[in-house]
């Protein structure tokens, strides 16, 4: 890839990373492990475009390191595994005013399996799944996360646009003040899948013009259910009989 950062910190400003290939992290890989010491990456006003990974993180891959992306465009990257645009594993992830557009992978836009994450005013559009069932825009797993002020728009895929899955007790996910519109799935799922979101919150969102198989807007499943309040659900459709707005199951 263009950049491999291990046990070091780097700040990028006004840079373009284009048409690079590596595994993992087609454009950038930043890694912290027991032998390398702390690692961190921050970007501002950068573009990561047309990069490819043969494993995970077509645009970026990070392991344990802290990551901050500000006003960064992650566009048209691909991987056969998770995170066509971004795969963030462990550590902290902060994404602000970023665009994830046209990325493809088992999880197309971004997969975040970190200790904590904050995703603010980002745009996810036109991301896709590399065949079969997957998540087109955003996957959150095993971390304390706030997603706010984001736009998720215009994907068609066999699976889910957004999955919020904390995996273990104590990981709280808040999905607040977002717009999710013009999505369609044609397999067994919904636009937003909230699985086992103990103490989670889904509030002040606009969910509009989505068509899916199980729950036109939200599928809520697992032992723990989130608090859902102050949302607008407009013109959502299910192709089955499991709730045009919300489908709740154990």
mmCIF file of C-alpha atoms in Angstrom:
data_model
loop_
_atom_site.group_PDB
_atom_site.id
_atom_site.type_symbol
_atom_site.label_atom_id
_atom_site.label_comp_id
_atom_site.label_asym_id
_atom_site.label_seq_id
_atom_site.Cartn_x
_atom_site.Cartn_y
_atom_site.Cartn_z
ATOM 1 C CA UNK A 1 0.000 0.000 0.000
ATOM 2 C CA UNK A 2 0.906 3.643 0.024
ATOM 3 C CA UNK A 3 1.527 3.859 3.784
ATOM 4 C CA UNK A 4 2.404 1.243 6.398
ATOM 5 C CA UNK A 5 2.611 2.641 9.939
ATOM 6 C CA UNK A 6 3.680 0.338 12.785
ATOM 7 C CA UNK A 7 4.455 1.527 16.278
ATOM 8 C CA UNK A 8 4.508 5.180 15.191
ATOM 9 C CA UNK A 9 2.233 8.183 14.835
ATOM 10 C CA UNK A 10 1.514 10.129 11.662
ATOM 11 C CA UNK A 11 -0.585 13.157 10.741
ATOM 12 C CA UNK A 12 -1.666 13.596 7.104
ATOM 13 C CA UNK A 13 -3.082 16.848 5.756
ATOM 14 C CA UNK A 14 -4.278 17.603 2.214
ATOM 15 C CA UNK A 15 -2.953 14.326 0.782
ATOM 16 C CA UNK A 16 -4.301 11.988 -1.930
ATOM 17 C CA UNK A 17 -3.705 8.244 -1.824
ATOM 18 C CA UNK A 18 -4.797 6.658 -5.087
ATOM 19 C CA UNK A 19 -4.726 3.192 -6.696
ATOM 20 C CA UNK A 20 -2.605 1.407 -4.090
ATOM 21 C CA UNK A 21 -2.743 -2.294 -3.206
ATOM 22 C CA UNK A 22 -1.775 -4.212 -0.066
ATOM 23 C CA UNK A 23 -3.047 -6.802 2.402
ATOM 24 C CA UNK A 24 -4.465 -5.630 4.707
ATOM 25 C CA UNK A 25 -5.041 -1.912 4.137
ATOM 26 C CA UNK A 26 -4.876 -1.177 0.423
ATOM 27 C CA UNK A 27 -4.211 2.524 0.932
ATOM 28 C CA UNK A 28 -3.061 2.757 4.559
ATOM 29 C CA UNK A 29 -2.335 0.233 7.307
ATOM 30 C CA UNK A 30 -1.643 1.448 10.854
ATOM 31 C CA UNK A 31 -0.749 -1.206 13.422
ATOM 32 C CA UNK A 32 0.007 -1.276 17.117
ATOM 33 C CA UNK A 33 1.016 -4.560 18.748
ATOM 34 C CA UNK A 34 2.904 -5.874 21.759
ATOM 35 C CA UNK A 35 6.290 -5.500 20.088
ATOM 36 C CA UNK A 36 5.823 -2.270 18.153
ATOM 37 C CA UNK A 37 4.483 0.099 20.820
ATOM 38 C CA UNK A 38 1.764 2.769 20.421
ATOM 39 C CA UNK A 39 0.568 3.805 16.978
ATOM 40 C CA UNK A 40 -1.844 6.462 15.746
ATOM 41 C CA UNK A 41 -3.022 8.054 12.516
ATOM 42 C CA UNK A 42 -4.865 11.303 11.940
ATOM 43 C CA UNK A 43 -5.958 12.643 8.572
ATOM 44 C CA UNK A 44 -7.579 15.907 7.580
ATOM 45 C CA UNK A 45 -8.778 17.017 4.143
ATOM 46 C CA UNK A 46 -7.415 13.857 2.507
ATOM 47 C CA UNK A 47 -8.672 11.523 -0.232
ATOM 48 C CA UNK A 48 -8.209 7.735 -0.254
ATOM 49 C CA UNK A 49 -9.427 6.440 -3.601
ATOM 50 C CA UNK A 50 -9.390 3.342 -5.821
ATOM 51 C CA UNK A 51 -7.280 1.297 -3.400
ATOM 52 C CA UNK A 52 -7.553 -2.479 -3.025
ATOM 53 C CA UNK A 53 -6.842 -4.978 -0.272
ATOM 54 C CA UNK A 54 -6.719 -8.714 -0.837
ATOM 55 C CA UNK A 55 -7.980 -9.224 2.739
ATOM 56 C CA UNK A 56 -9.553 -6.394 4.806
ATOM 57 C CA UNK A 57 -9.715 -2.629 4.640
ATOM 58 C CA UNK A 58 -9.578 -1.676 0.995
ATOM 59 C CA UNK A 59 -8.932 1.971 1.817
ATOM 60 C CA UNK A 60 -7.658 1.771 5.403
ATOM 61 C CA UNK A 61 -6.932 -0.891 7.993
ATOM 62 C CA UNK A 62 -6.054 -0.225 11.605
ATOM 63 C CA UNK A 63 -5.251 -2.629 14.422
ATOM 64 C CA UNK A 64 -5.244 -1.393 18.050
ATOM 65 C CA UNK A 65 -3.956 2.013 16.971
ATOM 66 C CA UNK A 66 -5.991 5.180 17.482
ATOM 67 C CA UNK A 67 -7.531 6.641 14.335
ATOM 68 C CA UNK A 68 -8.937 10.083 13.605
ATOM 69 C CA UNK A 69 -10.327 10.942 10.175
ATOM 70 C CA UNK A 70 -11.429 14.546 9.617
ATOM 71 C CA UNK A 71 -12.981 15.755 6.350
ATOM 72 C CA UNK A 72 -11.550 12.739 4.583
ATOM 73 C CA UNK A 73 -13.051 11.121 1.474
ATOM 74 C CA UNK A 74 -12.838 7.333 1.243
ATOM 75 C CA UNK A 75 -14.022 6.574 -2.276
ATOM 76 C CA UNK A 76 -14.230 3.560 -4.616
ATOM 77 C CA UNK A 77 -12.019 1.242 -2.568
ATOM 78 C CA UNK A 78 -12.531 -2.513 -2.370
ATOM 79 C CA UNK A 79 -11.698 -5.680 -0.454
ATOM 80 C CA UNK A 80 -13.072 -9.232 -0.461
ATOM 81 C CA UNK A 81 -13.461 -9.119 3.332
ATOM 82 C CA UNK A 82 -14.729 -6.602 5.867
ATOM 83 C CA UNK A 83 -14.351 -2.895 5.273
ATOM 84 C CA UNK A 84 -14.164 -2.003 1.618
ATOM 85 C CA UNK A 85 -13.510 1.540 2.780
ATOM 86 C CA UNK A 86 -12.307 1.104 6.373
ATOM 87 C CA UNK A 87 -11.655 -1.763 8.790
ATOM 88 C CA UNK A 88 -10.966 -0.424 12.301
ATOM 89 C CA UNK A 89 -10.073 -3.142 14.822
ATOM 90 C CA UNK A 90 -9.519 -2.307 18.512
ATOM 91 C CA UNK A 91 -8.332 1.059 19.831
ATOM 92 C CA UNK A 92 -10.268 4.289 19.320
ATOM 93 C CA UNK A 93 -11.857 5.551 16.097
ATOM 94 C CA UNK A 94 -13.096 9.093 15.455
ATOM 95 C CA UNK A 95 -14.692 9.954 12.099
ATOM 96 C CA UNK A 96 -15.905 13.496 11.489
ATOM 97 C CA UNK A 97 -17.282 15.067 8.291
ATOM 98 C CA UNK A 98 -16.047 12.158 6.172
ATOM 99 C CA UNK A 99 -17.477 10.622 2.988
ATOM 100 C CA UNK A 100 -17.583 6.867 2.384
ATOM 101 C CA UNK A 101 -18.792 6.544 -1.196
ATOM 102 C CA UNK A 102 -18.720 3.729 -3.720
ATOM 103 C CA UNK A 103 -16.725 1.265 -1.608
ATOM 104 C CA UNK A 104 -17.261 -2.485 -1.877
ATOM 105 C CA UNK A 105 -16.536 -5.446 0.390
ATOM 106 C CA UNK A 106 -18.222 -7.991 2.615
ATOM 107 C CA UNK A 107 -18.948 -4.820 4.572
ATOM 108 C CA UNK A 108 -18.795 -2.101 1.946
ATOM 109 C CA UNK A 109 -18.312 1.248 3.660
ATOM 110 C CA UNK A 110 -16.795 0.884 7.133
ATOM 111 C CA UNK A 111 -16.505 -1.870 9.725
ATOM 112 C CA UNK A 112 -15.618 -0.681 13.216
ATOM 113 C CA UNK A 113 -14.787 -3.235 15.889
ATOM 114 C CA UNK A 114 -12.951 -0.892 18.239
ATOM 115 C CA UNK A 115 -12.961 -0.118 21.946
ATOM 116 C CA UNK A 116 -14.818 3.130 21.297
ATOM 117 C CA UNK A 117 -15.971 5.063 18.254
ATOM 118 C CA UNK A 118 -17.524 8.416 17.422
ATOM 119 C CA UNK A 119 -18.976 8.945 13.942
ATOM 120 C CA UNK A 120 -20.235 12.471 13.317
ATOM 121 C CA UNK A 121 -21.689 14.214 10.216
ATOM 122 C CA UNK A 122 -20.429 11.550 7.823
ATOM 123 C CA UNK A 123 -21.963 10.524 4.491
ATOM 124 C CA UNK A 124 -22.338 6.886 3.436
ATOM 125 C CA UNK A 125 -23.627 6.514 -0.120
ATOM 126 C CA UNK A 126 -23.438 4.057 -2.984
ATOM 127 C CA UNK A 127 -21.475 1.414 -1.093
ATOM 128 C CA UNK A 128 -22.001 -2.227 -2.030
ATOM 129 C CA UNK A 129 -21.471 -5.854 -1.038
ATOM 130 C CA UNK A 130 -19.191 -8.187 -2.991
ATOM 131 C CA UNK A 131 -21.833 -10.796 -3.676
ATOM 132 C CA UNK A 132 -23.954 -12.657 -1.148
ATOM 133 C CA UNK A 133 -25.224 -11.388 2.180
ATOM 134 C CA UNK A 134 -23.387 -8.495 3.801
ATOM 135 C CA UNK A 135 -23.621 -4.953 5.139
ATOM 136 C CA UNK A 136 -23.372 -2.143 2.635
ATOM 137 C CA UNK A 137 -22.605 0.995 4.635
ATOM 138 C CA UNK A 138 -21.633 0.581 8.280
ATOM 139 C CA UNK A 139 -21.008 -2.252 10.707
ATOM 140 C CA UNK A 140 -20.453 -1.576 14.423
ATOM 141 C CA UNK A 141 -19.368 -4.407 16.710
ATOM 142 C CA UNK A 142 -18.131 -4.729 20.283
ATOM 143 C CA UNK A 143 -17.609 -1.082 21.123
ATOM 144 C CA UNK A 144 -19.120 1.957 22.812
ATOM 145 C CA UNK A 145 -20.290 4.047 19.875
ATOM 146 C CA UNK A 146 -22.109 7.268 19.040
ATOM 147 C CA UNK A 147 -23.319 7.768 15.457
ATOM 148 C CA UNK A 148 -24.832 11.231 14.994
ATOM 149 C CA UNK A 149 -25.728 13.667 12.235
ATOM 150 C CA UNK A 150 -24.865 11.214 9.442
ATOM 151 C CA UNK A 151 -26.506 10.552 6.077
ATOM 152 C CA UNK A 152 -26.945 6.996 4.772
ATOM 153 C CA UNK A 153 -28.350 6.981 1.281
ATOM 154 C CA UNK A 154 -29.062 4.949 -1.802
ATOM 155 C CA UNK A 155 -27.839 1.359 -1.614
ATOM 156 C CA UNK A 156 -29.346 -1.860 -2.922
ATOM 157 C CA UNK A 157 -27.947 -5.160 -1.677
ATOM 158 C CA UNK A 158 -28.892 -8.626 -0.398
ATOM 159 C CA UNK A 159 -28.279 -7.585 3.200
ATOM 160 C CA UNK A 160 -28.305 -4.750 5.676
ATOM 161 C CA UNK A 161 -27.321 -1.118 5.234
ATOM 162 C CA UNK A 162 -26.332 -0.601 8.890
ATOM 163 C CA UNK A 163 -25.746 -3.160 11.617
ATOM 164 C CA UNK A 164 -25.347 -2.097 15.252
ATOM 165 C CA UNK A 165 -24.185 -5.148 17.181
ATOM 166 C CA UNK A 166 -22.391 -4.526 20.505
ATOM 167 C CA UNK A 167 -21.750 -8.277 21.045
ATOM 168 C CA UNK A 168 -21.198 -8.025 24.798
ATOM 169 C CA UNK A 169 -22.892 -6.535 27.838
ATOM 170 C CA UNK A 170 -21.817 -2.980 28.562
ATOM 171 C CA UNK A 171 -21.160 -1.828 24.997
ATOM 172 C CA UNK A 172 -23.658 0.961 24.429
ATOM 173 C CA UNK A 173 -24.554 2.162 20.935
ATOM 174 C CA UNK A 174 -26.346 5.474 20.378
ATOM 175 C CA UNK A 175 -27.707 6.188 16.887
ATOM 176 C CA UNK A 176 -28.990 9.745 17.089
ATOM 177 C CA UNK A 177 -30.000 12.484 14.636
ATOM 178 C CA UNK A 178 -29.224 10.593 11.423
ATOM 179 C CA UNK A 179 -30.962 10.365 8.044
ATOM 180 C CA UNK A 180 -31.382 6.917 6.457
ATOM 181 C CA UNK A 181 -33.155 6.896 3.108
ATOM 182 C CA UNK A 182 -33.599 5.199 -0.271
ATOM 183 C CA UNK A 183 -32.245 1.774 0.674
ATOM 184 C CA UNK A 184 -33.500 -1.588 -0.497
ATOM 185 C CA UNK A 185 -32.546 -5.123 0.521
ATOM 186 C CA UNK A 186 -33.736 -8.229 -1.265
ATOM 187 C CA UNK A 187 -32.727 -11.003 1.101
ATOM 188 C CA UNK A 188 -33.567 -11.530 4.774
ATOM 189 C CA UNK A 189 -33.093 -8.295 6.605
ATOM 190 C CA UNK A 190 -33.823 -4.628 7.209
ATOM 191 C CA UNK A 191 -32.270 -1.227 6.647
ATOM 192 C CA UNK A 192 -30.940 -0.965 10.216
ATOM 193 C CA UNK A 193 -30.293 -4.101 12.284
ATOM 194 C CA UNK A 194 -29.943 -3.549 16.026
ATOM 195 C CA UNK A 195 -28.870 -6.803 17.639
ATOM 196 C CA UNK A 196 -28.532 -7.164 21.390
ATOM 197 C CA UNK A 197 -28.241 -3.417 21.976
ATOM 198 C CA UNK A 198 -28.457 -3.326 25.757
ATOM 199 C CA UNK A 199 -28.940 0.287 26.923
ATOM 200 C CA UNK A 200 -28.785 1.357 23.281
ATOM 201 C CA UNK A 201 -30.628 4.354 21.910
ATOM 202 C CA UNK A 202 -32.215 5.059 18.515
ATOM 203 C CA UNK A 203 -33.523 8.624 18.557
ATOM 204 C CA UNK A 204 -34.235 11.780 16.528
ATOM 205 C CA UNK A 205 -33.616 10.000 13.210
ATOM 206 C CA UNK A 206 -35.385 10.326 9.852
ATOM 207 C CA UNK A 207 -35.941 6.909 8.249
ATOM 208 C CA UNK A 208 -37.531 7.379 4.823
ATOM 209 C CA UNK A 209 -38.267 5.552 1.548
ATOM 210 C CA UNK A 210 -36.642 2.227 2.441
ATOM 211 C CA UNK A 211 -37.816 -1.175 1.167
ATOM 212 C CA UNK A 212 -36.693 -4.399 2.820
ATOM 213 C CA UNK A 213 -37.710 -7.946 3.629
ATOM 214 C CA UNK A 214 -37.894 -8.000 7.455
ATOM 215 C CA UNK A 215 -38.779 -4.563 8.741
ATOM 216 C CA UNK A 216 -38.712 -1.727 6.225
ATOM 217 C CA UNK A 217 -36.841 0.457 8.692
ATOM 218 C CA UNK A 218 -35.468 -1.445 11.706
ATOM 219 C CA UNK A 219 -34.966 -5.038 12.787
ATOM 220 C CA UNK A 220 -34.514 -5.238 16.573
ATOM 221 C CA UNK A 221 -33.393 -8.629 17.811
ATOM 222 C CA UNK A 222 -31.561 -10.346 20.630
ATOM 223 C CA UNK A 223 -32.152 -10.478 24.359
ATOM 224 C CA UNK A 224 -31.710 -6.755 24.971
ATOM 225 C CA UNK A 225 -33.667 -4.070 23.168
ATOM 226 C CA UNK A 226 -32.780 -0.390 22.770
ATOM 227 C CA UNK A 227 -34.808 2.670 23.589
ATOM 228 C CA UNK A 228 -36.458 3.954 20.378
ATOM 229 C CA UNK A 229 -37.913 7.457 20.593
ATOM 230 C CA UNK A 230 -38.495 10.740 18.721
ATOM 231 C CA UNK A 231 -37.953 9.336 15.219
ATOM 232 C CA UNK A 232 -39.794 9.982 11.944
ATOM 233 C CA UNK A 233 -40.576 6.896 9.833
ATOM 234 C CA UNK A 234 -41.877 7.872 6.394
ATOM 235 C CA UNK A 235 -42.853 5.657 3.453
ATOM 236 C CA UNK A 236 -40.954 2.518 4.466
ATOM 237 C CA UNK A 237 -42.092 -0.787 2.925
ATOM 238 C CA UNK A 238 -41.581 -4.479 3.660
ATOM 239 C CA UNK A 239 -41.848 -7.105 0.943
ATOM 240 C CA UNK A 240 -42.843 -9.713 3.542
ATOM 241 C CA UNK A 241 -45.206 -9.628 6.498
ATOM 242 C CA UNK A 242 -42.758 -8.598 9.204
ATOM 243 C CA UNK A 243 -43.412 -4.934 9.815
ATOM 244 C CA UNK A 244 -43.078 -2.078 7.359
ATOM 245 C CA UNK A 245 -41.403 0.067 10.038
ATOM 246 C CA UNK A 246 -40.107 -2.055 12.933
ATOM 247 C CA UNK A 247 -39.714 -5.805 13.295
ATOM 248 C CA UNK A 248 -38.892 -6.970 16.824
ATOM 249 C CA UNK A 249 -37.796 -10.528 17.578
ATOM 250 C CA UNK A 250 -35.790 -12.481 20.143
#
